Coordinates of C-alpha atoms in Angstrom, one line a residue:
Chain X
M1 CA 32.4 -26.7 -38.6
A2 CA 28.5 -25.1 -37.5
V3 CA 29.2 -25.8 -34.3
D4 CA 32.4 -24.3 -32.9
V5 CA 31.4 -21.0 -34.7
A6 CA 27.8 -21.9 -32.2
I7 CA 30.3 -21.5 -29.3
A8 CA 33.6 -18.9 -30.5
A9 CA 29.7 -16.7 -30.6
G10 CA 29.2 -17.2 -28.0
T11 CA 32.1 -16.1 -26.1
E12 CA 32.1 -13.5 -28.2
R13 CA 28.5 -11.9 -26.5
Q14 CA 30.1 -13.9 -23.2
A15 CA 32.6 -11.0 -22.9
P16 CA 29.9 -7.2 -23.4
T17 CA 27.6 -9.0 -20.8
R18 CA 30.2 -9.6 -18.1
R19 CA 31.2 -6.4 -18.6
K20 CA 28.0 -5.6 -17.9
L21 CA 27.9 -7.8 -14.2
F22 CA 28.2 -4.3 -12.4
T23 CA 26.3 -1.3 -14.2
A24 CA 24.0 -0.2 -12.2
E25 CA 21.2 -1.4 -14.4
S26 CA 22.4 -5.1 -14.4
L27 CA 22.3 -4.2 -10.3
A28 CA 18.8 -3.1 -11.2
G29 CA 18.3 -6.4 -11.9
Y30 CA 19.4 -8.8 -9.2
V31 CA 18.5 -6.3 -6.7
F32 CA 15.2 -6.1 -8.1
V33 CA 14.8 -10.1 -8.7
A34 CA 16.8 -10.9 -5.1
P35 CA 13.6 -11.3 -2.9
A36 CA 11.9 -13.8 -5.5
I37 CA 14.5 -15.5 -6.0
V38 CA 15.1 -16.1 -2.2
L39 CA 11.1 -16.8 -2.0
M40 CA 11.8 -19.2 -4.7
L41 CA 13.7 -21.6 -3.5
V42 CA 12.7 -21.3 -0.3
I43 CA 9.1 -21.4 -0.5
L44 CA 8.7 -23.4 -3.7
V45 CA 11.4 -25.6 -5.0
A46 CA 13.2 -26.9 -1.2
P47 CA 9.6 -28.6 -0.4
V48 CA 9.6 -30.3 -3.2
L49 CA 12.8 -31.6 -2.1
I50 CA 11.8 -31.8 1.4
A51 CA 8.5 -34.2 0.2
A52 CA 11.0 -35.8 -1.7
A53 CA 13.4 -36.9 0.8
L54 CA 10.7 -37.3 3.4
S55 CA 9.3 -39.7 1.9
F56 CA 12.0 -42.2 2.2
T57 CA 12.1 -41.7 5.8
D58 CA 9.8 -42.5 9.2
Y59 CA 9.7 -38.8 10.6
S60 CA 7.8 -37.3 12.6
L61 CA 6.9 -34.2 13.5
G62 CA 8.6 -34.1 17.4
N63 CA 10.9 -37.2 16.8
P64 CA 15.1 -36.0 17.0
D65 CA 15.8 -39.8 15.1
F66 CA 14.4 -41.1 11.3
E67 CA 15.5 -44.3 9.8
W68 CA 15.5 -44.3 6.2
V69 CA 13.1 -47.2 5.1
G70 CA 13.8 -46.5 1.5
T71 CA 10.8 -47.7 -0.8
E72 CA 8.4 -48.1 2.0
N73 CA 6.4 -46.0 2.0
Y74 CA 4.8 -45.8 -2.5
E75 CA 5.1 -50.0 -1.7
K76 CA 2.5 -49.2 1.0
M77 CA 0.6 -47.1 -1.7
F78 CA 0.3 -49.2 -4.3
S79 CA -0.1 -52.2 -1.7
R80 CA -2.0 -51.8 1.2
S81 CA -6.4 -51.1 0.9
T82 CA -6.7 -48.0 2.9
Y83 CA -4.5 -45.9 0.2
K84 CA -5.4 -48.3 -2.9
K85 CA -9.0 -46.9 -1.3
M86 CA -7.6 -42.6 -1.7
L87 CA -6.5 -43.5 -5.0
T88 CA -10.3 -44.8 -5.9
A89 CA -12.2 -42.3 -4.8
S90 CA -9.2 -39.0 -6.7
A91 CA -9.0 -40.9 -9.4
I92 CA -13.2 -41.3 -9.7
Y93 CA -13.6 -38.0 -8.2
V94 CA -11.1 -36.1 -11.3
L95 CA -12.6 -38.6 -13.9
V96 CA -16.0 -37.4 -12.8
V97 CA -16.3 -33.7 -12.3
V98 CA -13.5 -32.6 -15.4
P99 CA -15.8 -34.6 -17.9
V100 CA -18.6 -33.2 -16.9
S101 CA -18.0 -29.9 -16.1
I102 CA -16.1 -28.7 -18.4
G103 CA -18.6 -30.0 -20.7
L104 CA -21.3 -28.6 -18.1
G105 CA -19.7 -25.6 -18.3
L106 CA -19.0 -25.5 -22.5
G107 CA -22.5 -26.3 -22.7
A108 CA -23.7 -23.3 -21.3
A109 CA -20.6 -21.3 -23.7
L110 CA -22.7 -22.3 -26.5
L111 CA -26.5 -21.8 -24.8
I112 CA -25.7 -18.8 -23.6
N113 CA -23.8 -17.5 -26.4
S114 CA -26.2 -18.3 -28.9
L115 CA -29.2 -16.1 -27.3
K116 CA -31.6 -13.4 -29.0
R117 CA -31.0 -11.9 -24.7
F118 CA -30.5 -12.6 -20.9
G119 CA -27.8 -14.1 -21.8
D120 CA -26.2 -12.8 -19.5
I121 CA -28.1 -12.7 -16.1
Y122 CA -27.1 -16.9 -16.5
K123 CA -24.1 -16.1 -16.7
T124 CA -24.1 -14.2 -13.3
I125 CA -26.0 -16.7 -12.3
Y126 CA -23.1 -19.6 -13.0
F127 CA -20.0 -18.2 -11.7
L128 CA -21.9 -17.4 -8.2
P129 CA -20.2 -20.6 -7.1
V130 CA -17.7 -20.0 -8.5
M131 CA -16.5 -16.6 -6.4
A132 CA -18.5 -18.0 -2.7
A133 CA -16.0 -19.9 -0.5
L134 CA -16.1 -23.8 -0.9
L135 CA -16.4 -24.5 3.0
A136 CA -19.5 -22.6 3.7
M137 CA -21.2 -23.7 0.0
A138 CA -20.5 -27.9 1.5
I139 CA -22.2 -27.4 4.6
V140 CA -25.1 -25.8 2.6
W141 CA -25.2 -28.8 0.7
E142 CA -24.6 -31.0 3.5
F143 CA -28.0 -28.7 5.2
S144 CA -29.9 -29.1 1.6
L145 CA -29.7 -32.8 1.8
H146 CA -30.4 -33.6 5.0
P147 CA -31.9 -36.6 5.4
T148 CA -34.6 -35.8 7.4
I149 CA -34.5 -32.3 7.0
G150 CA -33.0 -31.5 4.2
I151 CA -34.7 -29.8 1.4
V152 CA -34.0 -32.1 -1.6
N153 CA -35.2 -34.9 0.3
K154 CA -38.5 -33.4 1.2
V155 CA -38.6 -32.5 -3.0
L156 CA -38.2 -36.0 -3.6
A157 CA -40.7 -37.2 -0.7
S158 CA -43.4 -34.7 -2.3
G159 CA -43.1 -36.5 -6.0
C160 CA -43.8 -39.9 -4.3
G161 CA -47.5 -41.4 -6.1
G162 CA -47.4 -39.9 -9.2
V163 CA -45.9 -40.8 -12.7
L164 CA -42.0 -40.6 -11.4
E165 CA -42.6 -43.9 -9.4
E166 CA -44.3 -45.1 -12.6
I167 CA -40.9 -43.7 -13.8
S168 CA -38.2 -44.4 -12.4
E169 CA -37.6 -47.4 -10.5
W170 CA -35.1 -45.7 -8.1
Y171 CA -37.5 -42.8 -7.6
A172 CA -40.4 -46.5 -6.4
A173 CA -37.6 -47.5 -4.2
G174 CA -37.2 -44.3 -2.7
C175 CA -40.9 -43.5 -2.2
A176 CA -40.8 -46.7 -0.2
R177 CA -38.1 -46.5 1.9
N178 CA -36.1 -43.7 2.4
F179 CA -33.7 -41.7 -0.2
P180 CA -30.3 -41.8 -0.4
L181 CA -28.8 -40.8 2.6
W182 CA -26.0 -38.8 0.1
F183 CA -23.4 -37.9 2.7
G184 CA -24.1 -41.3 4.6
D185 CA -24.9 -43.9 2.0
R186 CA -21.4 -45.6 0.6
D187 CA -22.9 -46.4 -2.9
Y188 CA -23.7 -42.2 -2.7
A189 CA -21.5 -40.7 -1.0
I190 CA -18.3 -40.1 -2.8
W191 CA -20.8 -39.0 -6.0
T192 CA -22.1 -36.4 -4.0
V193 CA -18.8 -34.5 -3.5
C194 CA -18.9 -34.6 -7.2
F195 CA -22.1 -32.9 -7.8
I196 CA -20.7 -30.2 -5.3
G197 CA -17.9 -30.1 -7.6
I198 CA -19.1 -29.9 -10.0
W199 CA -21.7 -27.9 -9.2
Q200 CA -18.2 -25.0 -7.8
G201 CA -16.3 -25.0 -10.8
F202 CA -18.5 -25.5 -13.8
G203 CA -19.5 -21.3 -14.0
F204 CA -15.1 -21.3 -14.2
N205 CA -14.7 -23.2 -16.6
M206 CA -18.4 -21.6 -18.6
V207 CA -16.2 -18.1 -18.3
L208 CA -13.4 -19.2 -20.1
Y209 CA -15.7 -20.6 -23.0
L210 CA -16.7 -17.9 -23.4
A211 CA -13.5 -16.2 -24.0
G212 CA -12.6 -18.9 -25.9
L213 CA -16.2 -18.1 -28.6
T214 CA -15.7 -14.8 -29.0
S215 CA -12.3 -15.6 -30.7
V216 CA -13.5 -18.1 -32.9
P217 CA -13.6 -15.7 -36.5
R218 CA -17.3 -15.3 -38.0
E219 CA -15.9 -16.2 -41.5
L220 CA -15.4 -19.2 -40.6
Y221 CA -19.3 -20.2 -40.2
H222 CA -19.7 -17.9 -43.8
A223 CA -17.2 -20.3 -44.8
A224 CA -18.6 -23.1 -44.0
A225 CA -21.9 -23.0 -44.7
M226 CA -20.9 -22.1 -48.1
D227 CA -19.2 -26.0 -47.7
G228 CA -23.2 -27.3 -46.4
A229 CA -22.1 -27.6 -43.6
D230 CA -25.4 -25.8 -42.0
R231 CA -26.9 -27.7 -39.6
A232 CA -26.0 -26.8 -35.8
W233 CA -24.0 -29.7 -34.8
D234 CA -21.4 -29.1 -37.3
R235 CA -20.8 -25.8 -37.4
F236 CA -20.1 -27.1 -34.4
R237 CA -18.3 -30.5 -35.2
L238 CA -16.2 -28.5 -37.9
V239 CA -15.7 -24.7 -37.1
T240 CA -16.1 -24.1 -33.1
W241 CA -15.0 -27.4 -31.5
P242 CA -11.9 -27.7 -33.3
M243 CA -11.3 -23.3 -32.6
L244 CA -11.5 -23.5 -28.7
G245 CA -9.1 -26.3 -29.3
P246 CA -6.6 -24.5 -26.8
T247 CA -9.3 -23.6 -24.7
T248 CA -10.3 -27.1 -23.6
V249 CA -6.4 -28.4 -23.1
F250 CA -6.4 -25.5 -20.8
V251 CA -9.1 -25.6 -19.2
V252 CA -9.3 -30.1 -18.7
T253 CA -5.0 -29.2 -17.1
I254 CA -6.4 -26.4 -14.8
T255 CA -9.9 -27.6 -13.6
T256 CA -7.7 -32.1 -13.8
I257 CA -5.5 -29.8 -11.1
R258 CA -7.9 -29.1 -8.4
S259 CA -9.9 -32.3 -9.0
F260 CA -6.9 -33.9 -7.4
Q261 CA -6.6 -31.0 -4.8
V262 CA -10.1 -31.2 -3.9
F263 CA -10.3 -31.2 0.5
D264 CA -13.6 -28.9 1.8
T265 CA -16.3 -30.7 1.0
V266 CA -14.2 -34.2 2.1
E267 CA -12.9 -32.3 6.0
A268 CA -16.3 -30.9 6.3
I269 CA -18.6 -33.2 5.6
T270 CA -18.0 -36.7 5.7
Q271 CA -14.4 -37.3 6.8
G272 CA -13.0 -39.8 4.1
G273 CA -15.7 -41.7 4.7
P274 CA -18.3 -43.7 4.5
S275 CA -15.7 -46.5 4.5
K276 CA -13.3 -44.8 2.9
T277 CA -15.0 -43.6 -0.3
T278 CA -14.0 -40.2 -0.6
Y279 CA -11.0 -40.3 0.8
V280 CA -8.9 -38.4 -1.7
M281 CA -5.2 -36.9 -1.7
M282 CA -5.2 -34.1 -0.6
Y283 CA -8.0 -34.7 2.2
A284 CA -5.3 -38.0 2.9
I285 CA -2.1 -35.9 3.3
Y286 CA -3.5 -34.1 6.1
E287 CA -4.8 -36.0 7.7
K288 CA -1.9 -39.1 8.2
A289 CA 0.7 -36.3 7.8
I290 CA -0.5 -33.6 9.5
Q291 CA -3.7 -35.2 12.7
H292 CA -1.4 -38.4 12.9
N293 CA 1.8 -37.1 12.1
L294 CA 3.4 -40.0 9.7
I295 CA 5.0 -38.4 7.9
G296 CA 6.6 -40.5 5.6
I297 CA 3.6 -41.9 4.4
G298 CA 2.4 -38.0 3.9
A299 CA 5.2 -36.7 2.3
A300 CA 4.6 -40.2 -0.6
I301 CA 1.7 -38.7 -1.2
T302 CA 2.9 -35.5 -1.9
I303 CA 4.8 -36.5 -4.2
V304 CA 2.3 -38.9 -6.2
F305 CA 0.3 -36.0 -6.4
L306 CA 3.5 -33.8 -8.2
A307 CA 4.4 -36.5 -10.6
F308 CA 0.5 -36.5 -11.4
V309 CA 0.5 -32.7 -12.1
L310 CA 4.0 -33.4 -14.0
L311 CA 2.7 -35.6 -15.4
L312 CA -0.8 -33.2 -16.6
T313 CA 1.3 -29.6 -17.2
F314 CA 4.1 -32.1 -20.2
A315 CA 0.8 -33.2 -22.0
Q316 CA -1.0 -29.6 -21.8
R317 CA 2.6 -28.4 -23.1
W318 CA 2.8 -31.0 -25.7
L319 CA -0.2 -30.9 -26.8
V320 CA -0.5 -27.4 -26.9
E321 CA 2.7 -27.6 -29.7
R322 CA 1.7 -29.6 -31.2
R323 CA -1.6 -27.4 -32.2
V324 CA -5.1 -28.9 -31.0
H325 CA -6.7 -26.8 -33.7
Y326 CA -5.7 -27.6 -37.0
S327 CA -5.3 -25.1 -39.1
Chain A
M1 CA -23.4 -17.0 -34.2
I2 CA -25.7 -17.6 -37.3
G3 CA -28.3 -19.5 -38.4
Q4 CA -32.0 -18.8 -37.5
S5 CA -32.9 -19.7 -34.1
S6 CA -36.8 -20.1 -34.0
P7 CA -38.3 -18.6 -31.2
F8 CA -39.5 -22.1 -30.4
S9 CA -35.5 -23.5 -29.9
E10 CA -35.0 -19.6 -27.8
A11 CA -37.2 -20.9 -25.5
L12 CA -36.1 -24.5 -25.1
K13 CA -32.4 -22.7 -24.1
H14 CA -34.1 -20.9 -21.6
A15 CA -35.8 -23.7 -21.2
V16 CA -32.6 -25.5 -19.8
L17 CA -30.4 -22.8 -18.4
I18 CA -33.5 -21.8 -16.4
L19 CA -33.5 -25.2 -15.0
G20 CA -30.1 -25.1 -14.5
A21 CA -30.2 -21.8 -13.3
L22 CA -32.4 -22.8 -9.5
I23 CA -29.5 -26.0 -9.3
V24 CA -27.2 -23.2 -8.8
I25 CA -29.4 -20.7 -7.1
L26 CA -31.1 -23.3 -4.6
P27 CA -27.9 -23.6 -1.5
F28 CA -27.3 -20.2 -1.7
Y29 CA -31.8 -19.7 -1.4
V30 CA -31.4 -22.4 1.7
M31 CA -28.4 -20.2 3.4
V32 CA -30.0 -17.1 2.8
S33 CA -34.3 -18.4 3.6
Y34 CA -33.1 -20.4 7.3
S35 CA -30.6 -17.8 8.6
L36 CA -34.3 -16.0 8.4
K37 CA -35.8 -18.9 10.4
S38 CA -36.8 -20.3 13.9
P39 CA -35.7 -23.8 14.4
R40 CA -38.9 -24.5 14.2
E41 CA -39.7 -23.5 10.5
I42 CA -36.8 -25.2 9.8
E43 CA -37.3 -28.1 10.9
T44 CA -40.5 -28.1 9.8
N45 CA -39.5 -26.3 6.2
T46 CA -42.3 -23.5 7.1
G47 CA -42.0 -20.0 6.7
G48 CA -41.2 -19.5 3.6
F49 CA -38.3 -18.0 1.8
F50 CA -38.0 -14.8 4.6
G51 CA -39.8 -17.4 7.6
A52 CA -42.8 -16.6 9.5
Q53 CA -40.8 -14.3 12.5
E54 CA -42.8 -15.2 15.2
Q55 CA -41.5 -15.2 18.8
M56 CA -39.5 -18.5 19.2
V57 CA -37.7 -18.6 22.6
D58 CA -34.3 -19.0 22.9
E59 CA -34.1 -21.9 24.2
Y60 CA -30.5 -21.3 24.9
C61 CA -30.9 -18.9 26.8
V62 CA -33.7 -20.8 29.4
K63 CA -31.2 -23.0 29.9
L64 CA -28.7 -20.8 31.4
G65 CA -31.4 -19.9 34.0
N66 CA -33.4 -16.9 32.3
A67 CA -37.4 -16.9 32.7
R68 CA -38.9 -18.3 29.4
E69 CA -40.5 -14.5 28.4
D70 CA -36.9 -13.2 28.9
C71 CA -35.8 -15.1 26.4
L72 CA -38.1 -14.3 23.1
A73 CA -36.2 -13.2 20.5
T74 CA -37.3 -12.3 16.7
P75 CA -35.3 -15.2 14.5
V76 CA -33.8 -13.2 11.9
I77 CA -32.6 -11.1 14.2
H78 CA -31.7 -13.9 16.4
N79 CA -29.7 -16.0 13.8
Y80 CA -27.7 -12.6 13.3
T81 CA -27.5 -12.0 16.6
Q82 CA -25.8 -15.9 17.9
A83 CA -23.9 -15.2 14.9
F84 CA -21.7 -12.1 16.4
K85 CA -22.1 -13.8 19.7
K86 CA -22.0 -17.2 20.0
A87 CA -18.0 -17.2 18.4
P88 CA -15.6 -13.7 18.1
L89 CA -17.3 -13.5 14.0
L90 CA -16.1 -10.0 14.0
R91 CA -12.6 -10.9 15.0
Y92 CA -12.5 -13.9 12.3
L93 CA -13.8 -11.6 9.2
L94 CA -10.7 -9.0 10.4
N95 CA -8.5 -12.4 10.7
G96 CA -9.8 -12.8 6.8
V97 CA -9.3 -8.6 5.8
I98 CA -5.1 -8.2 7.5
V99 CA -4.4 -12.3 6.0
T100 CA -5.9 -11.4 2.6
A101 CA -4.6 -8.1 2.3
S102 CA -0.8 -9.1 4.0
I103 CA -0.8 -11.4 1.2
F104 CA -1.9 -8.9 -1.6
L105 CA 0.9 -6.3 -1.1
I106 CA 3.3 -8.8 -0.7
Q107 CA 2.8 -10.2 -3.8
V108 CA 2.9 -7.2 -5.4
L109 CA 6.1 -6.2 -3.5
V110 CA 8.1 -8.7 -4.4
A111 CA 6.3 -9.8 -8.2
L112 CA 6.8 -6.3 -9.4
P113 CA 10.4 -5.6 -8.9
C114 CA 10.9 -9.2 -10.6
A115 CA 8.8 -9.0 -13.6
Y116 CA 10.2 -5.4 -14.2
A117 CA 13.2 -6.8 -14.1
L118 CA 12.4 -9.2 -15.8
S119 CA 11.4 -7.7 -18.6
K120 CA 12.6 -4.7 -19.3
L121 CA 16.3 -4.6 -17.5
K122 CA 19.6 -6.9 -18.8
F123 CA 21.5 -8.9 -16.6
W124 CA 23.1 -12.2 -17.5
G125 CA 21.1 -14.8 -15.7
R126 CA 17.9 -13.2 -16.4
E127 CA 17.1 -16.4 -18.6
I128 CA 17.9 -18.0 -15.4
V129 CA 15.5 -16.5 -13.4
F130 CA 12.4 -16.4 -16.1
G131 CA 13.6 -20.3 -16.7
M132 CA 12.6 -21.0 -12.4
V133 CA 9.6 -18.5 -12.2
L134 CA 8.0 -21.0 -15.1
F135 CA 9.4 -24.7 -13.2
C136 CA 7.5 -23.4 -10.8
L137 CA 4.5 -22.5 -12.0
L138 CA 5.1 -25.8 -12.4
I139 CA 4.5 -26.4 -8.6
P140 CA 0.8 -26.0 -6.6
V141 CA 1.5 -24.6 -3.7
H142 CA -1.8 -26.5 -2.1
A143 CA 0.7 -30.1 -2.8
I144 CA 3.3 -28.7 -1.0
A145 CA 1.6 -28.0 2.0
L146 CA 3.0 -31.1 4.5
P147 CA 7.1 -30.3 4.2
L148 CA 5.4 -25.9 4.1
Y149 CA 4.2 -26.8 6.9
I150 CA 7.2 -29.0 8.8
M151 CA 8.5 -26.2 7.8
L152 CA 6.8 -23.3 9.4
A153 CA 7.0 -25.9 12.3
K154 CA 10.4 -26.1 12.5
A155 CA 10.9 -22.7 12.7
G156 CA 8.6 -21.6 15.8
L157 CA 5.2 -20.5 13.4
T158 CA 2.5 -22.8 13.3
N159 CA -0.9 -20.8 14.8
S160 CA 0.8 -18.0 13.7
Y161 CA -0.2 -14.4 10.9
A162 CA 2.7 -14.7 9.4
A163 CA 2.2 -19.2 9.0
L164 CA -0.8 -18.0 7.3
V165 CA 0.7 -15.6 5.0
V166 CA 4.5 -16.1 4.7
P167 CA 3.7 -19.6 1.9
W168 CA 1.4 -16.3 -0.1
T169 CA 4.5 -14.7 -0.7
I170 CA 5.7 -15.2 -3.8
S171 CA 3.6 -14.9 -7.0
V172 CA 5.4 -16.7 -9.7
F173 CA 2.0 -16.7 -10.9
G174 CA 2.0 -13.4 -10.3
I175 CA 5.5 -12.8 -11.6
F176 CA 4.8 -14.7 -15.4
L177 CA 0.9 -12.1 -14.6
M178 CA 2.9 -9.2 -14.6
R179 CA 5.7 -9.9 -17.1
Q180 CA 3.6 -10.6 -19.8
F181 CA 1.5 -7.5 -19.0
F182 CA 5.4 -5.4 -18.5
K183 CA 6.7 -6.6 -21.7
T184 CA 3.9 -4.9 -23.7
V185 CA 5.1 -1.5 -21.8
P186 CA 6.7 0.9 -24.5
D187 CA 10.5 1.0 -23.9
D188 CA 10.5 4.8 -25.0
L189 CA 8.5 5.7 -21.1
I190 CA 11.4 4.0 -19.2
D191 CA 14.1 5.8 -21.4
A192 CA 12.0 8.4 -20.4
A193 CA 12.0 8.7 -17.3
R194 CA 15.5 7.5 -17.4
M195 CA 16.6 10.7 -18.7
D196 CA 14.2 12.5 -16.3
G197 CA 17.0 11.0 -14.1
M198 CA 15.0 8.6 -11.9
N199 CA 16.4 5.9 -10.7
E200 CA 15.3 2.0 -11.3
F201 CA 14.1 2.1 -8.4
S202 CA 11.0 5.5 -8.0
I203 CA 10.9 3.8 -12.3
V204 CA 8.8 0.5 -10.8
W205 CA 6.5 2.5 -8.4
K206 CA 5.9 5.6 -10.4
V207 CA 5.9 4.8 -13.9
M208 CA 5.5 0.7 -13.6
L209 CA 2.7 1.0 -12.3
P210 CA 1.2 2.6 -12.0
T211 CA 0.2 1.8 -16.1
A212 CA -0.2 -1.8 -14.4
I213 CA -3.6 -1.3 -12.9
P214 CA -5.0 -2.9 -15.1
A215 CA -3.4 -6.5 -15.0
L216 CA -3.0 -5.4 -11.2
M217 CA -6.4 -5.6 -9.7
A218 CA -6.8 -8.7 -12.3
F219 CA -4.2 -10.6 -10.0
A220 CA -6.5 -8.3 -7.0
I221 CA -9.5 -10.5 -8.2
F222 CA -7.6 -13.8 -9.1
S223 CA -5.2 -13.4 -4.7
V224 CA -8.1 -12.1 -3.0
V225 CA -10.7 -14.6 -3.7
A226 CA -8.5 -17.5 -3.5
H227 CA -7.3 -16.5 0.3
W228 CA -10.6 -15.4 1.6
N229 CA -12.2 -18.4 0.2
D230 CA -9.1 -20.7 1.5
Y231 CA -10.3 -23.3 3.9
F232 CA -7.4 -25.9 3.3
W233 CA -4.4 -23.8 4.8
P234 CA -5.9 -22.4 7.7
R235 CA -6.8 -25.5 8.5
V236 CA -3.3 -27.4 8.6
V237 CA -1.4 -24.2 10.4
I238 CA -4.0 -22.3 12.5
T239 CA -4.4 -25.4 15.8
G240 CA -6.8 -24.1 18.7
N241 CA -6.3 -20.6 18.3
R242 CA -9.2 -19.2 17.9
D243 CA -7.9 -15.2 17.8
L244 CA -6.3 -16.3 14.2
Y245 CA -9.3 -17.9 13.4
T246 CA -10.2 -16.9 9.1
P247 CA -13.9 -16.6 8.6
P248 CA -14.4 -19.8 6.7
L249 CA -12.5 -22.0 10.1
G250 CA -15.4 -19.9 12.2
L251 CA -18.2 -21.3 10.1
R252 CA -15.9 -25.1 10.3
E253 CA -15.8 -24.7 14.0
F254 CA -19.9 -23.9 14.4
K255 CA -20.1 -26.9 12.3
G256 CA -18.0 -29.0 14.7
D257 CA -19.6 -28.1 18.1
G258 CA -24.1 -27.6 16.2
D259 CA -26.6 -29.8 17.7
G260 CA -29.1 -29.2 15.0
S261 CA -30.7 -26.0 17.3
Y262 CA -28.1 -24.0 15.6
W263 CA -28.5 -24.1 12.0
G264 CA -30.3 -20.8 11.8
P265 CA -27.4 -19.2 13.3
M266 CA -24.7 -21.3 11.0
M267 CA -25.9 -20.5 7.8
A268 CA -26.3 -16.5 8.7
T269 CA -22.3 -17.0 9.7
A270 CA -22.4 -18.6 6.2
T271 CA -24.2 -15.5 5.1
I272 CA -21.7 -13.4 6.4
I273 CA -18.7 -14.7 5.2
V274 CA -20.1 -15.7 1.3
T275 CA -21.2 -11.8 1.1
P276 CA -18.5 -9.6 0.4
L277 CA -17.4 -11.6 -2.8
I278 CA -20.6 -11.4 -4.3
V279 CA -21.9 -8.5 -3.9
A280 CA -18.0 -7.2 -4.8
F281 CA -18.9 -10.0 -7.7
L282 CA -22.4 -8.5 -8.8
M283 CA -21.4 -5.4 -8.5
A284 CA -18.4 -5.0 -10.7
Q285 CA -18.8 -8.7 -12.5
K286 CA -17.2 -7.4 -15.6
R287 CA -14.1 -6.6 -14.7
F288 CA -14.5 -9.7 -12.0
I289 CA -15.0 -12.0 -15.1
E290 CA -12.5 -9.8 -17.7
G291 CA -9.8 -10.2 -14.3
I292 CA -10.5 -14.3 -13.8
T293 CA -10.5 -14.8 -16.9
L294 CA -6.9 -12.7 -17.3
T295 CA -5.2 -14.3 -14.5
G296 CA -6.7 -17.8 -15.8
M297 CA -6.1 -17.9 -19.4
K298 CA -2.2 -17.1 -19.2

């Protein structure tokens, strides 16, 4: 019954809109959205479909023919060690960079927000890496971390013979032999790449958290204080953190999607090495598909990548709809 | 926040933040400092921040068969002139400006009318188009680089300005942002314009565009920062044709053939590439941060 009414209402509403199809207003509407629709279809939708189709082929650019190979490309990705290393490198990068850059962003925002003065100076400084071309900064970091002429190892070496050697075994070992090669050592390379990612990105999260903090009503702190929550940790746990829920969900999603796309540092410095420890997905797509012309496998990686992004975004929507803040 | 912070805890906070700031600034310090120094000062890490600026001998110039005394140079001048001489850095910078500006202009040209139609015009299918915009927001353009590259290669467009610009002409994010903004513009304004005999086309550019300036500025910052700094996409579609290199590609090329003695000019190049956005940011940081927050929060 209700359905019938709805349908009737639907058709009733349909009639006048149909007549409106060619009013000046609707015509203008179609003209205005047409370029955007065409570009969306050609630049965003079609490539996804093309990638999906190509991921089941052994296509390579320049060859007229190709064969359908079924799920072979995907099977390779989940069985061969190269791709296992790729997934591991991406996973490590995302699992390190996301929490640390968010934690540091939040920490910096809280500290700056609670300062009596000079907060703006730190805000400016921490945001500088967000503005600077990552490629340029990656090259500078590579230079700073250079094993022989880099400033970092020089500073580390200058601390040798002091207390640090006694406190830390790692430091003592560094003094006895050499400090790490950073990008050249497979035990360190991925962590060093992560470090640059964190260095570059946490200022962005800080700014988003600072914006989030300004929207926390001060009365809530008064109310919490009335209820006896007057330690800083209690205020944070009971008021600040829940109120920052929506910001956090957004920051997690955007940082994760960005982290999956890390490329500049890897391409310019490590080229996926040593021993494929920094062979992240975006670099794998570039190397396999564009340098080696193995389009099929590149397309398969692209599809897995998109699946991750979709999953994440749906998780975000779901969390936001569940209203992460407990109001 | 509430709670009285003692001078001690205040000092502790500053100590932590200063330590962080030192780590954040370190590579900027290294970059600028080493762009001022001679190779020997770089290798031995001497000369303080500015370097001693003693005359140095340009070994490359000697290799070309010149007398040593003709090859003397002041490090800072040497590094910065080499940055422009060794590679056509000016050309790269110009390319960067052309590409970044074209991308932004086309994005606005496409997004603004679309956003206006989606927020203010009634037509059948409007919700479908908006649904499409929301769907496309999910697709990161970098992630679909491979099929885009294949399409451009098939169309014979790799190694062209078009290849650098075309994939970025549609900003669904820009459409979304502008639509949200236009929703807050009162309908009366548009009705009044219609009464004055303006057609929809002039309403977009003469009424909506001026009101949207703050949102457009925010979007401009977002777009320019992203595309000036982008390295991935130029790396994919520009292969070999140096005339089309954007600044990050030019810097990468420098690194490719650097044998260690070119650290000075390379750091000078890096400084030149990074400076425009940093200076713009320092001059208008409030705007930048608002812009990034606004566009970041979607």
